PDB file of C-alpha atoms in Angstrom:
ATOM      1  CA  MET A   1      -0.078  -0.036  -0.230  1.00 53.00           C
ATOM      2  CA  SER A   2       1.247   3.526  -1.148  1.00 50.00           C
ATOM      3  CA  ILE A   3       1.954   5.945   1.417  1.00 44.00           C
ATOM      4  CA  ARG A   4      -0.716   8.168  -0.142  1.00 48.00           C
ATOM      5  CA  SER A   5      -3.122   5.558   0.323  1.00 46.00           C
ATOM      6  CA  ILE A   6      -2.209   5.210   4.056  1.00 41.00           C
ATOM      7  CA  ALA A   7      -2.209   9.033   4.420  1.00 40.00           C
ATOM      8  CA  GLY A   8      -5.710   8.825   3.113  1.00 44.00           C
ATOM      9  CA  LEU A   9      -6.814   6.144   5.294  1.00 41.00           C
ATOM     10  CA  THR A  10      -5.747   7.860   8.356  1.00 41.00           C
ATOM     11  CA  LEU A  11      -7.296  10.925   7.688  1.00 41.00           C
ATOM     12  CA  ALA A  12     -10.619   9.293   6.882  1.00 46.00           C
ATOM     13  CA  ALA A  13     -10.148   7.546  10.306  1.00 44.00           C
ATOM     14  CA  LEU A  14     -10.067  11.119  11.781  1.00 40.00           C
ATOM     15  CA  CYS A  15     -12.666  12.471   9.871  1.00 45.00           C
ATOM     16  CA  THR A  16     -14.832   9.500  11.304  1.00 49.00           C
ATOM     17  CA  LEU A  17     -13.841  10.068  15.295  1.00 41.00           C
ATOM     18  CA  ALA A  18     -14.766  13.643  14.509  1.00 46.00           C
ATOM     19  CA  LEU A  19     -18.223  13.031  13.203  1.00 46.00           C
ATOM     20  CA  ALA A  20     -18.843  10.276  16.049  1.00 51.00           C
ATOM     21  CA  ALA A  21     -18.236  12.745  18.594  1.00 55.00           C
ATOM     22  CA  GLY A  22     -20.420  15.259  17.105  1.00 70.00           C
ATOM     23  CA  THR A  23     -21.589  17.995  19.320  1.00 88.00           C
ATOM     24  CA  GLN A  24     -19.912  19.299  22.986  1.00 85.00           C
ATOM     25  CA  TYR A  25     -21.638  20.965  25.583  1.00 85.00           C
ATOM     26  CA  ALA A  26     -20.077  23.155  28.118  1.00 86.00           C
ATOM     27  CA  VAL A  27     -20.917  21.866  31.605  1.00 78.00           C
ATOM     28  CA  ILE A  28     -22.047  24.066  34.681  1.00 77.00           C
ATOM     29  CA  VAL A  29     -21.800  22.483  37.860  1.00 65.00           C
ATOM     30  CA  GLY A  30     -23.460  24.625  41.085  1.00 52.00           C
ATOM     31  CA  GLY A  31     -22.654  27.667  38.763  1.00 53.00           C
ATOM     32  CA  GLN A  32     -18.713  26.727  38.388  1.00 59.00           C
ATOM     33  CA  VAL A  33     -17.531  25.874  34.860  1.00 69.00           C
ATOM     34  CA  ALA A  34     -16.183  22.535  34.581  1.00 73.00           C
ATOM     35  CA  PRO A  35     -12.920  22.283  32.934  1.00 80.00           C
ATOM     36  CA  ASP A  36     -13.792  19.908  30.325  1.00 87.00           C
ATOM     37  CA  GLN A  37     -16.859  19.911  28.097  1.00 84.00           C
ATOM     38  CA  ALA A  38     -19.537  16.896  27.644  1.00 81.00           C
ATOM     39  CA  ILE A  39     -19.133  15.159  24.272  1.00 87.00           C
ATOM     40  CA  VAL A  40     -22.046  13.507  22.347  1.00 84.00           C
ATOM     41  CA  VAL A  41     -20.832  10.195  20.824  1.00 81.00           C
ATOM     42  CA  ASN A  42     -23.427   8.103  18.791  1.00 74.00           C
ATOM     43  CA  GLY A  43     -25.917   9.754  20.263  1.00 75.00           C
ATOM     44  CA  LYS A  44     -25.117   9.487  24.084  1.00 80.00           C
ATOM     45  CA  THR A  45     -23.947  12.247  26.051  1.00 85.00           C
ATOM     46  CA  TYR A  46     -21.010  11.668  28.377  1.00 82.00           C
ATOM     47  CA  VAL A  47     -19.985  13.642  30.996  1.00 81.00           C
ATOM     48  CA  PRO A  48     -16.095  14.560  32.111  1.00 84.00           C
ATOM     49  CA  LEU A  49     -14.839  13.201  35.158  1.00 81.00           C
ATOM     50  CA  SER A  50     -13.962  16.842  35.930  1.00 78.00           C
ATOM     51  CA  ALA A  51     -17.722  17.368  36.208  1.00 73.00           C
ATOM     52  CA  LEU A  52     -18.146  14.832  38.316  1.00 67.00           C
ATOM     53  CA  LYS A  53     -15.186  15.766  40.859  1.00 67.00           C
ATOM     54  CA  LEU A  54     -17.027  18.988  41.174  1.00 61.00           C
ATOM     55  CA  LEU A  55     -20.161  17.225  42.167  1.00 59.00           C
ATOM     56  CA  GLY A  56     -17.900  15.421  44.873  1.00 58.00           C
ATOM     57  CA  VAL A  57     -17.969  12.117  43.339  1.00 67.00           C
ATOM     58  CA  ALA A  58     -14.522  10.526  43.655  1.00 68.00           C
ATOM     59  CA  SER A  59     -13.012   8.146  41.022  1.00 76.00           C
ATOM     60  CA  SER A  60     -10.226   5.616  40.409  1.00 75.00           C
ATOM     61  CA  LEU A  61      -9.009   3.921  37.449  1.00 76.00           C
ATOM     62  CA  LYS A  62      -7.553   0.569  38.129  1.00 69.00           C
ATOM     63  CA  GLY A  63      -6.601  -1.753  34.940  1.00 72.00           C
ATOM     64  CA  THR A  64      -9.529  -1.450  32.831  1.00 71.00           C
ATOM     65  CA  THR A  65     -12.089  -0.792  35.617  1.00 77.00           C
ATOM     66  CA  LEU A  66     -13.403   2.983  36.213  1.00 81.00           C
ATOM     67  CA  THR A  67     -14.640   3.228  39.895  1.00 79.00           C
ATOM     68  CA  LEU A  68     -17.002   6.224  40.826  1.00 72.00           C
ATOM     69  CA  GLY A  69     -17.790   6.957  44.530  1.00 57.00           C
ATOM     70  CA  THR A  70     -17.811   5.043  47.314  1.00 46.00           C
ATOM     71  CA  GLN A  71     -19.783   1.946  48.894  1.00 41.00           C
ATOM     72  CA  ALA A  72     -22.600   3.277  51.121  1.00 37.00           C
ATOM     73  CA  ALA A  73     -23.332   2.051  54.592  1.00 36.00           C
ATOM     74  CA  ALA A  74     -24.265   2.527  57.868  1.00 39.00           C
ATOM     75  CA  THR A  75     -20.874   2.974  60.231  1.00 39.00           C
ATOM     76  CA  PRO A  76     -19.467   6.703  60.426  1.00 46.00           C
ATOM     77  CA  GLY A  77     -15.966   6.963  59.553  1.00 45.00           C
ATOM     78  CA  GLY A  78     -15.287   3.086  59.519  1.00 46.00           C
ATOM     79  CA  ALA A  79     -14.734   0.699  56.918  1.00 42.00           C
ATOM     80  CA  ASN A  80     -18.372   0.517  55.928  1.00 44.00           C
ATOM     81  CA  GLN A  81     -18.781   4.410  55.915  1.00 52.00           C
ATOM     82  CA  ARG A  82     -21.695   6.072  54.489  1.00 50.00           C
ATOM     83  CA  ALA A  83     -21.400   7.507  50.979  1.00 69.00           C
ATOM     84  CA  SER A  84     -20.734  11.076  51.218  1.00 79.00           C
ATOM     85  CA  LEU A  85     -19.260  14.052  49.308  1.00 95.00           C
ATOM     86  CA  GLU A  86     -15.312  14.079  50.181  1.00 97.00           C
ATOM     87  CA  GLY A  87     -12.603  16.741  50.645  1.00 97.00           C
ATOM     88  CA  CYS A  88      -9.838  17.407  52.852  1.00 97.00           C
ATOM     89  CA  ILE A  89      -9.329  20.607  54.942  1.00 98.00           C
ATOM     90  CA  GLY A  90      -9.646  23.696  52.849  1.00 97.00           C
ATOM     91  CA  ASP A  91     -11.949  21.993  49.947  1.00 97.00           C
ATOM     92  CA  THR A  92     -15.229  23.548  49.422  1.00 97.00           C
ATOM     93  CA  LEU A  93     -17.906  21.023  49.318  1.00 97.00           C
ATOM     94  CA  PHE A  94     -21.062  21.588  47.404  1.00 97.00           C
ATOM     95  CA  ASN A  95     -24.448  19.262  47.263  1.00 97.00           C
ATOM     96  CA  GLY A  96     -26.478  21.699  45.790  1.00 97.00           C
ATOM     97  CA  VAL A  97     -28.161  23.310  48.898  1.00 98.00           C
ATOM     98  CA  TRP A  98     -24.845  23.681  51.383  1.00 98.00           C
ATOM     99  CA  ARG A  99     -21.257  24.870  51.028  1.00 98.00           C
ATOM    100  CA  LEU A 100     -18.845  23.392  53.689  1.00 98.00           C
ATOM    101  CA  THR A 101     -15.508  24.314  53.992  1.00 98.00           C
ATOM    102  CA  VAL A 102     -13.157  23.398  56.902  1.00 98.00           C
ATOM    103  CA  LYS A 103     -10.738  25.504  57.342  1.00 98.00           C
ATOM    104  CA  SER A 104      -8.646  24.156  60.110  1.00 98.00           C
ATOM    105  CA  VAL A 105      -8.861  21.683  63.327  1.00 98.00           C
ATOM    106  CA  GLN A 106      -7.036  22.218  66.591  1.00 98.00           C
ATOM    107  CA  PRO A 107      -6.528  20.633  69.525  1.00 98.00           C
ATOM    108  CA  ILE A 108      -8.330  21.925  72.866  1.00 98.00           C
ATOM    109  CA  THR A 109      -8.712  21.660  76.488  1.00 97.00           C
ATOM    110  CA  ARG A 110     -11.169  23.347  79.291  1.00 97.00           C
ATOM    111  CA  TYR A 111     -11.749  23.014  83.102  1.00 96.00           C
ATOM    112  CA  ASN A 112      -7.878  23.209  83.697  1.00 95.00           C
ATOM    113  CA  GLY A 113      -7.266  20.581  81.240  1.00 94.00           C
ATOM    114  CA  GLN A 114      -9.493  17.869  82.711  1.00 96.00           C
ATOM    115  CA  GLN A 115     -11.339  17.642  79.127  1.00 97.00           C
ATOM    116  CA  LYS A 116      -9.648  17.683  75.796  1.00 98.00           C
ATOM    117  CA  GLY A 117     -10.969  17.761  72.451  1.00 98.00           C
ATOM    118  CA  TYR A 118     -10.843  19.450  69.187  1.00 98.00           C
ATOM    119  CA  SER A 119     -12.091  22.842  67.671  1.00 98.00           C
ATOM    120  CA  LEU A 120     -13.018  23.165  63.916  1.00 98.00           C
ATOM    121  CA  ASN A 121     -13.105  26.319  62.089  1.00 98.00           C
ATOM    122  CA  LEU A 122     -15.186  26.214  59.251  1.00 98.00           C
ATOM    123  CA  GLU A 123     -17.421  28.063  56.948  1.00 98.00           C
ATOM    124  CA  TRP A 124     -21.147  26.901  56.331  1.00 98.00           C
ATOM    125  CA  LYS A 125     -22.774  28.610  53.261  1.00 98.00           C
ATOM    126  CA  ASN A 126     -26.473  28.527  51.665  1.00 98.00           C
ATOM    127  CA  GLY A 127     -26.206  27.797  47.999  1.00 97.00           C
ATOM    128  CA  THR A 128     -29.509  27.852  47.280  1.00 97.00           C
ATOM    129  CA  ALA A 129     -31.957  30.893  46.116  1.00 96.00           C
ATOM    130  CA  LYS A 130     -34.306  30.851  49.262  1.00 97.00           C
ATOM    131  CA  THR A 131     -33.384  31.664  52.993  1.00 98.00           C
ATOM    132  CA  ILE A 132     -32.767  28.309  54.516  1.00 98.00           C
ATOM    133  CA  ASP A 133     -31.421  26.490  57.708  1.00 98.00           C
ATOM    134  CA  ALA A 134     -29.791  23.558  58.096  1.00 98.00           C
ATOM    135  CA  LEU A 135     -32.447  21.606  60.576  1.00 96.00           C
ATOM    136  CA  ASN A 136     -35.380  22.013  58.000  1.00 97.00           C
ATOM    137  CA  THR A 137     -32.964  20.895  54.825  1.00 98.00           C
ATOM    138  CA  GLY A 138     -32.243  17.499  56.372  1.00 97.00           C
ATOM    139  CA  VAL A 139     -29.223  18.159  58.038  1.00 98.00           C
ATOM    140  CA  LYS A 140     -29.558  15.282  60.940  1.00 96.00           C
ATOM    141  CA  THR A 141     -25.719  15.147  62.954  1.00 96.00           C
ATOM    142  CA  LEU A 142     -22.504  16.878  62.920  1.00 98.00           C
ATOM    143  CA  THR A 143     -19.884  14.138  64.425  1.00 98.00           C
ATOM    144  CA  LEU A 144     -15.878  14.227  64.653  1.00 98.00           C
ATOM    145  CA  VAL A 145     -14.288  10.806  64.207  1.00 98.00           C
ATOM    146  CA  LEU A 146     -10.886  10.240  66.083  1.00 98.00           C
ATOM    147  CA  ALA A 147      -8.437   7.907  64.441  1.00 97.00           C
ATOM    148  CA  ASP A 148      -9.360   5.091  66.892  1.00 96.00           C
ATOM    149  CA  GLY A 149     -13.247   5.105  65.411  1.00 96.00           C
ATOM    150  CA  SER A 150     -14.726   7.032  68.820  1.00 96.00           C
ATOM    151  CA  THR A 151     -16.642   9.931  68.058  1.00 98.00           C
ATOM    152  CA  LEU A 152     -17.146  13.592  69.686  1.00 98.00           C
ATOM    153  CA  THR A 153     -20.050  15.551  69.428  1.00 97.00           C
ATOM    154  CA  SER A 154     -20.456  19.116  69.685  1.00 98.00           C
ATOM    155  CA  GLU A 155     -22.638  21.032  72.272  1.00 96.00           C
ATOM    156  CA  GLU A 156     -22.649  23.966  70.182  1.00 97.00           C
ATOM    157  CA  TYR A 157     -24.002  22.143  66.956  1.00 96.00           C
ATOM    158  CA  GLN A 158     -27.316  24.351  67.182  1.00 96.00           C
ATOM    159  CA  ASN A 159     -24.954  27.567  65.720  1.00 96.00           C
ATOM    160  CA  VAL A 160     -25.046  25.284  62.384  1.00 97.00           C
ATOM    161  CA  THR A 161     -28.415  23.830  62.468  1.00 96.00           C
ATOM    162  CA  LEU A 162     -30.694  26.496  63.585  1.00 96.00           C
ATOM    163  CA  LYS A 163     -29.153  29.381  62.070  1.00 96.00           C
ATOM    164  CA  SER A 164     -31.178  30.852  59.314  1.00 97.00           C
ATOM    165  CA  LEU A 165     -29.068  32.214  56.161  1.00 98.00           C
ATOM    166  CA  PRO A 166     -30.633  34.314  53.105  1.00 98.00           C
ATOM    167  CA  GLN A 167     -29.726  33.366  49.574  1.00 96.00           C
ATOM    168  CA  ALA A 168     -25.738  32.883  48.861  1.00 94.00           C
ATOM    169  CA  ALA A 169     -25.048  33.897  52.645  1.00 97.00           C
ATOM    170  CA  GLY A 170     -22.790  32.187  54.942  1.00 97.00           C
ATOM    171  CA  THR A 171     -21.353  32.065  58.489  1.00 97.00           C
ATOM    172  CA  THR A 172     -17.661  31.206  59.680  1.00 97.00           C
ATOM    173  CA  LEU A 173     -17.477  29.524  63.296  1.00 97.00           C
ATOM    174  CA  THR A 174     -15.312  27.219  65.292  1.00 98.00           C
ATOM    175  CA  LEU A 175     -17.217  24.393  66.893  1.00 98.00           C
ATOM    176  CA  PRO A 176     -15.756  22.542  69.843  1.00 98.00           C
ATOM    177  CA  PHE A 177     -15.961  18.954  70.392  1.00 98.00           C
ATOM    178  CA  TYR A 178     -14.893  17.836  73.769  1.00 98.00           C
ATOM    179  CA  ALA A 179     -14.343  14.151  75.353  1.00 97.00           C
ATOM    180  CA  ASP A 180     -15.242  13.244  78.975  1.00 95.00           C
ATOM    181  CA  SER A 181     -12.745  13.757  81.455  1.00 95.00           C
ATOM    182  CA  ALA A 182     -12.571  10.030  81.553  1.00 94.00           C
ATOM    183  CA  THR A 183     -11.829   9.406  78.039  1.00 93.00           C
ATOM    184  CA  SER A 184      -9.711  12.411  77.856  1.00 94.00           C
ATOM    185  CA  ALA A 185      -7.442  11.636  80.785  1.00 94.00           C
ATOM    186  CA  LYS A 186      -6.554   8.455  78.683  1.00 93.00           C
ATOM    187  CA  GLY A 187      -5.522  10.542  75.799  1.00 93.00           C
ATOM    188  CA  LEU A 188      -7.191  11.481  72.657  1.00 95.00           C
ATOM    189  CA  ALA A 189      -6.475   9.751  69.338  1.00 97.00           C
ATOM    190  CA  ALA A 190      -5.789  12.196  66.392  1.00 97.00           C
ATOM    191  CA  ALA A 191      -9.033  14.144  64.753  1.00 98.00           C
ATOM    192  CA  SER A 192      -9.604  12.048  61.644  1.00 98.00           C
ATOM    193  CA  LYS A 193     -13.153  12.775  59.777  1.00 98.00           C
ATOM    194  CA  PHE A 194     -15.784  15.458  60.152  1.00 98.00           C
ATOM    195  CA  LEU A 195     -19.250  13.876  59.234  1.00 98.00           C
ATOM    196  CA  VAL A 196     -22.494  15.921  58.141  1.00 98.00           C
ATOM    197  CA  GLU A 197     -24.997  13.695  58.068  1.00 97.00           C
ATOM    198  CA  ILE A 198     -27.914  14.680  55.655  1.00 98.00           C
ATOM    199  CA  ASN A 199     -31.296  13.174  54.815  1.00 97.00           C
ATOM    200  CA  ALA A 200     -32.199  14.243  51.148  1.00 96.00           C
ATOM    201  CA  ALA A 201     -35.772  13.781  51.828  1.00 95.00           C
ATOM    202  CA  GLY A 202     -35.659  16.238  54.348  1.00 96.00           C
ATOM    203  CA  ALA A 203     -35.261  19.757  52.410  1.00 96.00           C
ATOM    204  CA  ALA A 204     -38.301  19.268  50.825  1.00 94.00           C
ATOM    205  CA  PRO A 205     -40.304  21.373  53.488  1.00 93.00           C
ATOM    206  CA  SER A 206     -38.100  24.287  52.484  1.00 96.00           C
ATOM    207  CA  GLY A 207     -38.544  23.984  48.585  1.00 96.00           C
ATOM    208  CA  VAL A 208     -34.865  23.230  47.888  1.00 97.00           C
ATOM    209  CA  ALA A 209     -33.408  19.984  46.452  1.00 97.00           C
ATOM    210  CA  TYR A 210     -29.761  18.294  46.789  1.00 97.00           C
ATOM    211  CA  THR A 211     -28.561  17.748  43.277  1.00 95.00           C
ATOM    212  CA  SER A 212     -26.083  15.033  44.674  1.00 94.00           C
ATOM    213  CA  PRO A 213     -27.687  11.686  45.273  1.00 92.00           C
ATOM    214  CA  THR A 214     -25.018  11.301  48.287  1.00 94.00           C
ATOM    215  CA  PRO A 215     -25.513  14.846  49.919  1.00 97.00           C
ATOM    216  CA  SER A 216     -23.699  14.112  53.372  1.00 97.00           C
ATOM    217  CA  PHE A 217     -20.165  15.729  53.786  1.00 98.00           C
ATOM    218  CA  ARG A 218     -17.167  13.805  55.030  1.00 97.00           C
ATOM    219  CA  VAL A 219     -14.048  16.070  55.703  1.00 98.00           C
ATOM    220  CA  LYS A 220     -10.658  14.062  56.080  1.00 97.00           C
ATOM    221  CA  LEU A 221      -8.774  15.998  58.903  1.00 98.00           C
ATOM    222  CA  ASP A 222      -5.227  14.562  57.965  1.00 95.00           C
ATOM    223  CA  CYS A 223      -5.030  16.278  54.771  1.00 96.00           C
ATOM    224  CA  THR A 224      -5.133  19.628  53.206  1.00 94.00           C
ATOM    225  CA  LYS A 225      -6.036  21.159  49.867  1.00 85.00           C
ATOM    226  CA  SER A 226      -2.799  21.674  47.649  1.00 71.00           C
TER     227      SER A 226
END
């Protein structure tokens, strides 16, 4: 076969691929433009992984298998942890209703050191066009998980759940999580994860809806956004 024939076949193949790809679409997720476009191939629309990442959907490629998301289950922070939007300190997670950014975590004490714990500095922001609060949008629990699997809750969780925020407004606050005196005396394991459990159906009374099928948040406290 001549070089001219090979070149002709190559050009034809490239044209066929271009025609197969067809239409391209810009992708906007929660008001943020994804870096890559969606494409239509043979009548089917394919969304890039970069758009799924903006939705908090993790992906991993091993061999010929592409895995999206995580396994859902009931144990907070454990091997069978609930499927959630996941990120690190400094990442902003958005589920279609709320934006969460954990900015820092610090060890704290009170009562002359008898009780130890951790404080989380975070930003909680309304991502909808309505005035809403966390309690009436399905937010159920705020939990700090330690490296040994034990959990702490905050006495000031209502500063998040009961605070009404208008459209696009947010609040920055510090939430303390203390262990009891007996646990503190033994020493606390490192802070591992911050979990916000959300029931998607609970948003209906407020007239808003989550865009993520897994609207709960999980922030890993042993990594920081690069």
